Amino acid sequence: MKVFGTLAVKGPKRIGALYVTCQLFKIYFRLGTVNLCRSVIRSIETARNFDFEDFPVKDKVTYMYYTGRLEVFNENFLVADQKLTYALMHCNPQSESNLRRILKFLIPVKLSIGVLPKRTLLERYSLLEYADVVTALKRGDLRLLRQALDRHEDQFLKSGVYLVLEKLELQVYQRLVKKIHIIQRQKEPAKAHQIKLDVVVKALKWLEIDMDVDEVECIMACLIYKNLIKGYFAHKSKVLVLSKQDPFPKLNGKPV
């Protein structure tokens, strides 16, 4: 901090301030005292004598990587996406280990805003722990998502992304209801927009997940509230009535 204070003044020495900031980030993250990063970030982002673009590229990439990780912890996924994407785009393409470090956090952020990575990317950077999570999102398979989280729990907890991935359950529920809607539209086109909650209960039971109608109703209410489904409840008849226009809105880069 004393070195940072010395460098954070006008003159040629200030170019080293971002490097020292990144070293502080590394120490704070290692110690588990990430809350101390905020004061250093304020100094960098509010100081008039700093122009971010004047700093060396490698320091800017490291800075964006750590501040992006902070935004993941704070669940500011749009800001985290911007910062981590900046780090990825400006990172040395020859440094695969650094690219992998960035992707380890960028992938959960992208998943939370509805962007799914290709398997080839996961294979190239040895990030296959996310493969089943991606498959679960595509299929609407809640069982597979939970199995993937259980299998890699220690890894995800250590990275600090477990809770981010756990919240993907809502997207999986949305995909499951969408699949039911597609099947129902083929069988009974006239009633395709009316989904009995019993049908959702049976689909979950097939996935070996026991829920009663009341629990499913709570989840559907949450999906409607989060704008993952457009529709309303016919509470007495236990039917979810979907909107006939765009019943399953896309996230379009917005977090749930």
PDB file of C-alpha atoms in Angstrom:
ATOM      1  CA  MET A   1       0.000   0.000   0.000  1.00  0.00           C
ATOM      2  CA  LYS A   2       2.924   2.350   0.709  1.00  0.00           C
ATOM      3  CA  VAL A   3       4.398   1.571  -2.717  1.00  0.00           C
ATOM      4  CA  PHE A   4       0.998   2.178  -4.308  1.00  0.00           C
ATOM      5  CA  GLY A   5       0.718   5.526  -2.513  1.00  0.00           C
ATOM      6  CA  THR A   6       4.156   6.530  -3.787  1.00  0.00           C
ATOM      7  CA  LEU A   7       3.309   5.587  -7.387  1.00  0.00           C
ATOM      8  CA  ALA A   8      -0.188   7.082  -7.391  1.00  0.00           C
ATOM      9  CA  VAL A   9       1.076  10.612  -7.927  1.00  0.00           C
ATOM     10  CA  LYS A  10       1.653  12.688 -11.011  1.00  0.00           C
ATOM     11  CA  GLY A  11       4.756  11.833 -12.986  1.00  0.00           C
ATOM     12  CA  PRO A  12       6.238   8.924 -14.924  1.00  0.00           C
ATOM     13  CA  LYS A  13       6.160   6.572 -11.898  1.00  0.00           C
ATOM     14  CA  ARG A  14       2.368   6.337 -11.927  1.00  0.00           C
ATOM     15  CA  ILE A  15       2.571   3.854 -14.830  1.00  0.00           C
ATOM     16  CA  GLY A  16       3.549   1.225 -12.225  1.00  0.00           C
ATOM     17  CA  ALA A  17       0.491   1.842 -10.050  1.00  0.00           C
ATOM     18  CA  LEU A  18      -1.691  -0.704 -11.881  1.00  0.00           C
ATOM     19  CA  TYR A  19       0.991  -3.394 -11.578  1.00  0.00           C
ATOM     20  CA  VAL A  20       1.155  -2.855  -7.798  1.00  0.00           C
ATOM     21  CA  THR A  21      -2.673  -2.869  -7.678  1.00  0.00           C
ATOM     22  CA  CYS A  22      -2.714  -6.299  -9.352  1.00  0.00           C
ATOM     23  CA  GLN A  23      -0.179  -7.621  -6.815  1.00  0.00           C
ATOM     24  CA  LEU A  24      -2.456  -6.367  -4.021  1.00  0.00           C
ATOM     25  CA  PHE A  25      -5.393  -8.172  -5.655  1.00  0.00           C
ATOM     26  CA  LYS A  26      -3.404 -11.426  -5.720  1.00  0.00           C
ATOM     27  CA  ILE A  27      -2.575 -11.055  -2.010  1.00  0.00           C
ATOM     28  CA  TYR A  28      -6.156 -10.164  -1.028  1.00  0.00           C
ATOM     29  CA  PHE A  29      -7.616 -13.078  -2.995  1.00  0.00           C
ATOM     30  CA  ARG A  30      -5.089 -15.485  -1.477  1.00  0.00           C
ATOM     31  CA  LEU A  31      -5.862 -14.243   2.039  1.00  0.00           C
ATOM     32  CA  GLY A  32      -9.624 -14.283   1.449  1.00  0.00           C
ATOM     33  CA  THR A  33      -9.898 -10.554   2.175  1.00  0.00           C
ATOM     34  CA  VAL A  34     -11.329  -9.480  -1.201  1.00  0.00           C
ATOM     35  CA  ASN A  35     -13.329  -6.696   0.477  1.00  0.00           C
ATOM     36  CA  LEU A  36     -10.043  -4.762   0.749  1.00  0.00           C
ATOM     37  CA  CYS A  37      -9.861  -4.561  -3.055  1.00  0.00           C
ATOM     38  CA  ARG A  38     -12.555  -1.885  -3.147  1.00  0.00           C
ATOM     39  CA  SER A  39     -10.421   0.960  -1.781  1.00  0.00           C
ATOM     40  CA  VAL A  40      -7.655   0.234  -4.320  1.00  0.00           C
ATOM     41  CA  ILE A  41     -10.186   0.066  -7.176  1.00  0.00           C
ATOM     42  CA  ARG A  42     -11.613   3.434  -6.120  1.00  0.00           C
ATOM     43  CA  SER A  43      -8.149   4.956  -6.196  1.00  0.00           C
ATOM     44  CA  ILE A  44      -7.558   3.713  -9.741  1.00  0.00           C
ATOM     45  CA  GLU A  45     -11.004   4.484 -11.172  1.00  0.00           C
ATOM     46  CA  THR A  46     -11.576   7.912  -9.596  1.00  0.00           C
ATOM     47  CA  ALA A  47      -8.071   9.393  -9.764  1.00  0.00           C
ATOM     48  CA  ARG A  48      -7.814  12.090 -12.406  1.00  0.00           C
ATOM     49  CA  ASN A  49      -4.110  11.486 -12.979  1.00  0.00           C
ATOM     50  CA  PHE A  50      -4.737   7.946 -14.267  1.00  0.00           C
ATOM     51  CA  ASP A  51      -5.690   7.173 -17.863  1.00  0.00           C
ATOM     52  CA  PHE A  52      -6.427   3.441 -17.967  1.00  0.00           C
ATOM     53  CA  GLU A  53      -5.379   3.109 -21.599  1.00  0.00           C
ATOM     54  CA  ASP A  54      -1.867   4.374 -20.755  1.00  0.00           C
ATOM     55  CA  PHE A  55      -1.084   1.310 -18.644  1.00  0.00           C
ATOM     56  CA  PRO A  56       0.684  -1.764 -20.091  1.00  0.00           C
ATOM     57  CA  VAL A  57      -1.675  -4.319 -21.696  1.00  0.00           C
ATOM     58  CA  LYS A  58      -0.632  -7.184 -19.380  1.00  0.00           C
ATOM     59  CA  ASP A  59      -1.488  -5.071 -16.299  1.00  0.00           C
ATOM     60  CA  LYS A  60      -4.850  -4.057 -17.780  1.00  0.00           C
ATOM     61  CA  VAL A  61      -5.688  -7.717 -18.485  1.00  0.00           C
ATOM     62  CA  THR A  62      -4.779  -8.753 -14.918  1.00  0.00           C
ATOM     63  CA  TYR A  63      -6.770  -5.837 -13.475  1.00  0.00           C
ATOM     64  CA  MET A  64      -9.861  -6.709 -15.543  1.00  0.00           C
ATOM     65  CA  TYR A  65      -9.534 -10.388 -14.585  1.00  0.00           C
ATOM     66  CA  TYR A  66      -9.563  -9.677 -10.848  1.00  0.00           C
ATOM     67  CA  THR A  67     -12.217  -6.950 -10.940  1.00  0.00           C
ATOM     68  CA  GLY A  68     -14.322  -9.263 -13.142  1.00  0.00           C
ATOM     69  CA  ARG A  69     -14.031 -11.997 -10.511  1.00  0.00           C
ATOM     70  CA  LEU A  70     -15.141  -9.505  -7.858  1.00  0.00           C
ATOM     71  CA  GLU A  71     -18.245  -8.705  -9.910  1.00  0.00           C
ATOM     72  CA  VAL A  72     -18.993 -12.451 -10.146  1.00  0.00           C
ATOM     73  CA  PHE A  73     -18.922 -12.674  -6.337  1.00  0.00           C
ATOM     74  CA  ASN A  74     -21.272  -9.653  -6.182  1.00  0.00           C
ATOM     75  CA  GLU A  75     -23.546 -11.222  -8.862  1.00  0.00           C
ATOM     76  CA  ASN A  76     -23.134  -8.199 -11.166  1.00  0.00           C
ATOM     77  CA  PHE A  77     -23.025 -10.511 -14.161  1.00  0.00           C
ATOM     78  CA  LEU A  78     -23.295  -7.905 -16.922  1.00  0.00           C
ATOM     79  CA  VAL A  79     -20.329  -5.941 -15.553  1.00  0.00           C
ATOM     80  CA  ALA A  80     -18.438  -9.196 -14.906  1.00  0.00           C
ATOM     81  CA  ASP A  81     -19.090 -10.208 -18.517  1.00  0.00           C
ATOM     82  CA  GLN A  82     -17.658  -6.919 -19.821  1.00  0.00           C
ATOM     83  CA  LYS A  83     -14.536  -7.081 -17.651  1.00  0.00           C
ATOM     84  CA  LEU A  84     -13.743 -10.764 -18.189  1.00  0.00           C
ATOM     85  CA  THR A  85     -14.432 -10.491 -21.932  1.00  0.00           C
ATOM     86  CA  TYR A  86     -11.997  -7.552 -22.073  1.00  0.00           C
ATOM     87  CA  ALA A  87      -9.399  -9.679 -20.281  1.00  0.00           C
ATOM     88  CA  LEU A  88      -9.974 -12.587 -22.676  1.00  0.00           C
ATOM     89  CA  MET A  89      -9.821 -10.457 -25.830  1.00  0.00           C
ATOM     90  CA  HIS A  90      -6.602  -8.671 -24.782  1.00  0.00           C
ATOM     91  CA  CYS A  91      -4.817 -11.644 -23.212  1.00  0.00           C
ATOM     92  CA  ASN A  92      -1.760 -13.024 -25.010  1.00  0.00           C
ATOM     93  CA  PRO A  93      -3.217 -15.781 -27.253  1.00  0.00           C
ATOM     94  CA  GLN A  94      -0.079 -17.887 -26.659  1.00  0.00           C
ATOM     95  CA  SER A  95      -0.730 -17.971 -22.908  1.00  0.00           C
ATOM     96  CA  GLU A  96      -3.257 -20.824 -22.744  1.00  0.00           C
ATOM     97  CA  SER A  97      -2.992 -21.120 -18.953  1.00  0.00           C
ATOM     98  CA  ASN A  98      -4.085 -17.487 -18.518  1.00  0.00           C
ATOM     99  CA  LEU A  99      -6.873 -17.908 -21.090  1.00  0.00           C
ATOM    100  CA  ARG A 100      -8.077 -20.931 -19.116  1.00  0.00           C
ATOM    101  CA  ARG A 101      -8.058 -18.928 -15.862  1.00  0.00           C
ATOM    102  CA  ILE A 102     -10.229 -16.240 -17.445  1.00  0.00           C
ATOM    103  CA  LEU A 103     -12.628 -18.745 -19.055  1.00  0.00           C
ATOM    104  CA  LYS A 104     -13.074 -20.564 -15.732  1.00  0.00           C
ATOM    105  CA  PHE A 105     -15.034 -17.508 -14.547  1.00  0.00           C
ATOM    106  CA  LEU A 106     -16.311 -16.161 -17.865  1.00  0.00           C
ATOM    107  CA  ILE A 107     -18.160 -19.396 -18.744  1.00  0.00           C
ATOM    108  CA  PRO A 108     -20.419 -19.363 -15.615  1.00  0.00           C
ATOM    109  CA  VAL A 109     -21.123 -15.668 -16.272  1.00  0.00           C
ATOM    110  CA  LYS A 110     -22.057 -16.401 -19.898  1.00  0.00           C
ATOM    111  CA  LEU A 111     -24.279 -19.296 -18.789  1.00  0.00           C
ATOM    112  CA  SER A 112     -26.118 -17.008 -16.369  1.00  0.00           C
ATOM    113  CA  ILE A 113     -27.026 -14.647 -19.229  1.00  0.00           C
ATOM    114  CA  GLY A 114     -28.070 -17.432 -21.595  1.00  0.00           C
ATOM    115  CA  VAL A 115     -24.902 -17.885 -23.695  1.00  0.00           C
ATOM    116  CA  LEU A 116     -23.724 -21.506 -24.001  1.00  0.00           C
ATOM    117  CA  PRO A 117     -20.122 -22.397 -24.915  1.00  0.00           C
ATOM    118  CA  LYS A 118     -19.297 -25.018 -27.543  1.00  0.00           C
ATOM    119  CA  ARG A 119     -17.856 -28.322 -26.384  1.00  0.00           C
ATOM    120  CA  THR A 120     -14.745 -27.746 -28.506  1.00  0.00           C
ATOM    121  CA  LEU A 121     -13.920 -24.702 -26.351  1.00  0.00           C
ATOM    122  CA  LEU A 122     -14.333 -26.719 -23.150  1.00  0.00           C
ATOM    123  CA  GLU A 123     -12.115 -29.501 -24.533  1.00  0.00           C
ATOM    124  CA  ARG A 124      -9.413 -27.128 -25.771  1.00  0.00           C
ATOM    125  CA  TYR A 125      -8.983 -25.425 -22.394  1.00  0.00           C
ATOM    126  CA  SER A 126      -9.622 -28.528 -20.210  1.00  0.00           C
ATOM    127  CA  LEU A 127     -12.831 -27.128 -18.728  1.00  0.00           C
ATOM    128  CA  LEU A 128     -14.978 -30.235 -19.183  1.00  0.00           C
ATOM    129  CA  GLU A 129     -16.402 -29.838 -15.671  1.00  0.00           C
ATOM    130  CA  TYR A 130     -18.854 -27.448 -17.366  1.00  0.00           C
ATOM    131  CA  ALA A 131     -19.858 -29.938 -20.108  1.00  0.00           C
ATOM    132  CA  ASP A 132     -22.740 -31.588 -18.210  1.00  0.00           C
ATOM    133  CA  VAL A 133     -23.947 -28.199 -16.950  1.00  0.00           C
ATOM    134  CA  VAL A 134     -24.248 -27.021 -20.566  1.00  0.00           C
ATOM    135  CA  THR A 135     -25.978 -30.269 -21.609  1.00  0.00           C
ATOM    136  CA  ALA A 136     -28.435 -29.947 -18.712  1.00  0.00           C
ATOM    137  CA  LEU A 137     -29.343 -26.425 -19.845  1.00  0.00           C
ATOM    138  CA  LYS A 138     -29.938 -27.624 -23.401  1.00  0.00           C
ATOM    139  CA  ARG A 139     -32.065 -30.602 -22.359  1.00  0.00           C
ATOM    140  CA  GLY A 140     -33.931 -29.129 -19.413  1.00  0.00           C
ATOM    141  CA  ASP A 141     -32.450 -31.957 -17.332  1.00  0.00           C
ATOM    142  CA  LEU A 142     -32.501 -30.916 -13.674  1.00  0.00           C
ATOM    143  CA  ARG A 143     -31.110 -34.275 -12.531  1.00  0.00           C
ATOM    144  CA  LEU A 144     -28.026 -33.898 -14.758  1.00  0.00           C
ATOM    145  CA  LEU A 145     -27.396 -30.347 -13.494  1.00  0.00           C
ATOM    146  CA  ARG A 146     -27.524 -31.453  -9.871  1.00  0.00           C
ATOM    147  CA  GLN A 147     -25.290 -34.449 -10.579  1.00  0.00           C
ATOM    148  CA  ALA A 148     -22.724 -32.179 -12.278  1.00  0.00           C
ATOM    149  CA  LEU A 149     -22.751 -29.778  -9.312  1.00  0.00           C
ATOM    150  CA  ASP A 150     -22.324 -32.666  -6.857  1.00  0.00           C
ATOM    151  CA  ARG A 151     -19.516 -34.264  -8.885  1.00  0.00           C
ATOM    152  CA  HIS A 152     -17.478 -31.059  -9.170  1.00  0.00           C
ATOM    153  CA  GLU A 153     -18.654 -29.396  -5.941  1.00  0.00           C
ATOM    154  CA  ASP A 154     -15.162 -28.929  -4.424  1.00  0.00           C
ATOM    155  CA  GLN A 155     -13.820 -27.473  -7.668  1.00  0.00           C
ATOM    156  CA  PHE A 156     -16.716 -25.035  -8.105  1.00  0.00           C
ATOM    157  CA  LEU A 157     -16.649 -23.986  -4.444  1.00  0.00           C
ATOM    158  CA  LYS A 158     -12.911 -23.344  -4.605  1.00  0.00           C
ATOM    159  CA  SER A 159     -13.402 -21.166  -7.701  1.00  0.00           C
ATOM    160  CA  GLY A 160     -16.310 -19.328  -6.072  1.00  0.00           C
ATOM    161  CA  VAL A 161     -18.766 -20.093  -8.903  1.00  0.00           C
ATOM    162  CA  TYR A 162     -20.883 -22.803  -7.228  1.00  0.00           C
ATOM    163  CA  LEU A 163     -23.740 -20.469  -6.294  1.00  0.00           C
ATOM    164  CA  VAL A 164     -23.723 -18.933  -9.782  1.00  0.00           C
ATOM    165  CA  LEU A 165     -24.118 -22.391 -11.329  1.00  0.00           C
ATOM    166  CA  GLU A 166     -26.731 -23.441  -8.768  1.00  0.00           C
ATOM    167  CA  LYS A 167     -28.938 -20.531  -9.860  1.00  0.00           C
ATOM    168  CA  LEU A 168     -29.034 -21.973 -13.385  1.00  0.00           C
ATOM    169  CA  GLU A 169     -31.809 -24.283 -12.128  1.00  0.00           C
ATOM    170  CA  LEU A 170     -34.402 -21.695 -13.158  1.00  0.00           C
ATOM    171  CA  GLN A 171     -33.173 -21.789 -16.759  1.00  0.00           C
ATOM    172  CA  VAL A 172     -33.327 -25.605 -16.668  1.00  0.00           C
ATOM    173  CA  TYR A 173     -36.935 -25.480 -15.437  1.00  0.00           C
ATOM    174  CA  GLN A 174     -37.764 -23.073 -18.256  1.00  0.00           C
ATOM    175  CA  ARG A 175     -36.283 -25.472 -20.822  1.00  0.00           C
ATOM    176  CA  LEU A 176     -38.214 -28.392 -19.313  1.00  0.00           C
ATOM    177  CA  VAL A 177     -41.544 -26.531 -19.542  1.00  0.00           C
ATOM    178  CA  LYS A 178     -40.682 -25.495 -23.103  1.00  0.00           C
ATOM    179  CA  LYS A 179     -40.126 -29.154 -24.049  1.00  0.00           C
ATOM    180  CA  ILE A 180     -43.464 -30.124 -22.512  1.00  0.00           C
ATOM    181  CA  HIS A 181     -45.094 -27.287 -24.466  1.00  0.00           C
ATOM    182  CA  ILE A 182     -43.543 -28.523 -27.755  1.00  0.00           C
ATOM    183  CA  ILE A 183     -44.745 -32.116 -27.175  1.00  0.00           C
ATOM    184  CA  GLN A 184     -48.214 -30.913 -26.189  1.00  0.00           C
ATOM    185  CA  ARG A 185     -48.410 -28.703 -29.299  1.00  0.00           C
ATOM    186  CA  GLN A 186     -47.827 -31.785 -31.445  1.00  0.00           C
ATOM    187  CA  LYS A 187     -50.454 -33.860 -29.636  1.00  0.00           C
ATOM    188  CA  GLU A 188     -53.138 -31.228 -28.896  1.00  0.00           C
ATOM    189  CA  PRO A 189     -52.455 -28.006 -30.849  1.00  0.00           C
ATOM    190  CA  ALA A 190     -55.614 -26.330 -29.511  1.00  0.00           C
ATOM    191  CA  LYS A 191     -54.505 -26.765 -25.880  1.00  0.00           C
ATOM    192  CA  ALA A 192     -50.763 -26.318 -26.386  1.00  0.00           C
ATOM    193  CA  HIS A 193     -50.714 -23.150 -24.262  1.00  0.00           C
ATOM    194  CA  GLN A 194     -52.363 -24.875 -21.278  1.00  0.00           C
ATOM    195  CA  ILE A 195     -49.965 -26.996 -19.238  1.00  0.00           C
ATOM    196  CA  LYS A 196     -51.291 -28.958 -16.295  1.00  0.00           C
ATOM    197  CA  LEU A 197     -48.951 -28.841 -13.330  1.00  0.00           C
ATOM    198  CA  ASP A 198     -49.459 -32.602 -12.917  1.00  0.00           C
ATOM    199  CA  VAL A 199     -47.641 -33.071 -16.234  1.00  0.00           C
ATOM    200  CA  VAL A 200     -44.636 -31.093 -14.928  1.00  0.00           C
ATOM    201  CA  VAL A 201     -44.700 -33.199 -11.724  1.00  0.00           C
ATOM    202  CA  LYS A 202     -44.618 -36.391 -13.858  1.00  0.00           C
ATOM    203  CA  ALA A 203     -41.750 -35.058 -15.981  1.00  0.00           C
ATOM    204  CA  LEU A 204     -39.739 -34.318 -12.813  1.00  0.00           C
ATOM    205  CA  LYS A 205     -40.597 -37.749 -11.407  1.00  0.00           C
ATOM    206  CA  TRP A 206     -39.214 -39.290 -14.609  1.00  0.00           C
ATOM    207  CA  LEU A 207     -35.996 -37.377 -13.803  1.00  0.00           C
ATOM    208  CA  GLU A 208     -36.128 -38.982 -10.309  1.00  0.00           C
ATOM    209  CA  ILE A 209     -36.979 -35.647  -8.642  1.00  0.00           C
ATOM    210  CA  ASP A 210     -39.944 -35.813  -6.274  1.00  0.00           C
ATOM    211  CA  MET A 211     -42.042 -32.658  -6.052  1.00  0.00           C
ATOM    212  CA  ASP A 212     -45.694 -32.109  -5.329  1.00  0.00           C
ATOM    213  CA  VAL A 213     -48.006 -29.787  -7.253  1.00  0.00           C
ATOM    214  CA  ASP A 214     -47.646 -26.947  -4.731  1.00  0.00           C
ATOM    215  CA  GLU A 215     -43.844 -26.951  -5.059  1.00  0.00           C
ATOM    216  CA  VAL A 216     -44.092 -26.944  -8.853  1.00  0.00           C
ATOM    217  CA  GLU A 217     -46.580 -24.073  -8.685  1.00  0.00           C
ATOM    218  CA  CYS A 218     -44.077 -22.036  -6.629  1.00  0.00           C
ATOM    219  CA  ILE A 219     -41.349 -22.696  -9.203  1.00  0.00           C
ATOM    220  CA  MET A 220     -43.630 -21.722 -12.106  1.00  0.00           C
ATOM    221  CA  ALA A 221     -44.579 -18.517 -10.252  1.00  0.00           C
ATOM    222  CA  CYS A 222     -40.871 -17.747  -9.885  1.00  0.00           C
ATOM    223  CA  LEU A 223     -40.308 -18.351 -13.613  1.00  0.00           C
ATOM    224  CA  ILE A 224     -43.129 -15.937 -14.463  1.00  0.00           C
ATOM    225  CA  TYR A 225     -41.781 -13.345 -12.015  1.00  0.00           C
ATOM    226  CA  LYS A 226     -38.276 -13.659 -13.497  1.00  0.00           C
ATOM    227  CA  ASN A 227     -39.734 -13.241 -17.015  1.00  0.00           C
ATOM    228  CA  LEU A 228     -38.511 -16.684 -18.084  1.00  0.00           C
ATOM    229  CA  ILE A 229     -42.111 -17.600 -18.878  1.00  0.00           C
ATOM    230  CA  LYS A 230     -44.951 -15.364 -20.042  1.00  0.00           C
ATOM    231  CA  GLY A 231     -48.309 -16.510 -18.720  1.00  0.00           C
ATOM    232  CA  TYR A 232     -50.529 -16.837 -15.640  1.00  0.00           C
ATOM    233  CA  PHE A 233     -52.051 -19.435 -13.317  1.00  0.00           C
ATOM    234  CA  ALA A 234     -55.509 -20.862 -13.282  1.00  0.00           C
ATOM    235  CA  HIS A 235     -54.991 -21.685  -9.615  1.00  0.00           C
ATOM    236  CA  LYS A 236     -58.139 -23.754  -8.986  1.00  0.00           C
ATOM    237  CA  SER A 237     -57.581 -26.048 -11.942  1.00  0.00           C
ATOM    238  CA  LYS A 238     -53.776 -26.128 -11.368  1.00  0.00           C
ATOM    239  CA  VAL A 239     -53.012 -25.110 -14.949  1.00  0.00           C
ATOM    240  CA  LEU A 240     -50.247 -22.878 -16.274  1.00  0.00           C
ATOM    241  CA  VAL A 241     -51.653 -20.805 -19.134  1.00  0.00           C
ATOM    242  CA  LEU A 242     -48.883 -19.663 -21.459  1.00  0.00           C
ATOM    243  CA  SER A 243     -48.961 -16.521 -23.542  1.00  0.00           C
ATOM    244  CA  LYS A 244     -49.661 -17.312 -27.217  1.00  0.00           C
ATOM    245  CA  GLN A 245     -46.961 -14.825 -28.237  1.00  0.00           C
ATOM    246  CA  ASP A 246     -43.365 -15.561 -27.218  1.00  0.00           C
ATOM    247  CA  PRO A 247     -44.167 -17.640 -24.077  1.00  0.00           C
ATOM    248  CA  PHE A 248     -40.460 -18.314 -23.433  1.00  0.00           C
ATOM    249  CA  PRO A 249     -38.551 -15.021 -23.738  1.00  0.00           C
ATOM    250  CA  LYS A 250     -34.838 -15.263 -24.499  1.00  0.00           C
ATOM    251  CA  LEU A 251     -32.410 -13.781 -21.988  1.00  0.00           C
ATOM    252  CA  ASN A 252     -30.620 -11.758 -24.691  1.00  0.00           C
ATOM    253  CA  GLY A 253     -27.604 -11.205 -22.488  1.00  0.00           C
ATOM    254  CA  LYS A 254     -29.592 -10.266 -19.379  1.00  0.00           C
ATOM    255  CA  PRO A 255     -29.073 -12.152 -16.108  1.00  0.00           C
ATOM    256  CA  VAL A 256     -31.988 -14.033 -14.540  1.00  0.00           C
TER     257      VAL A 256
END
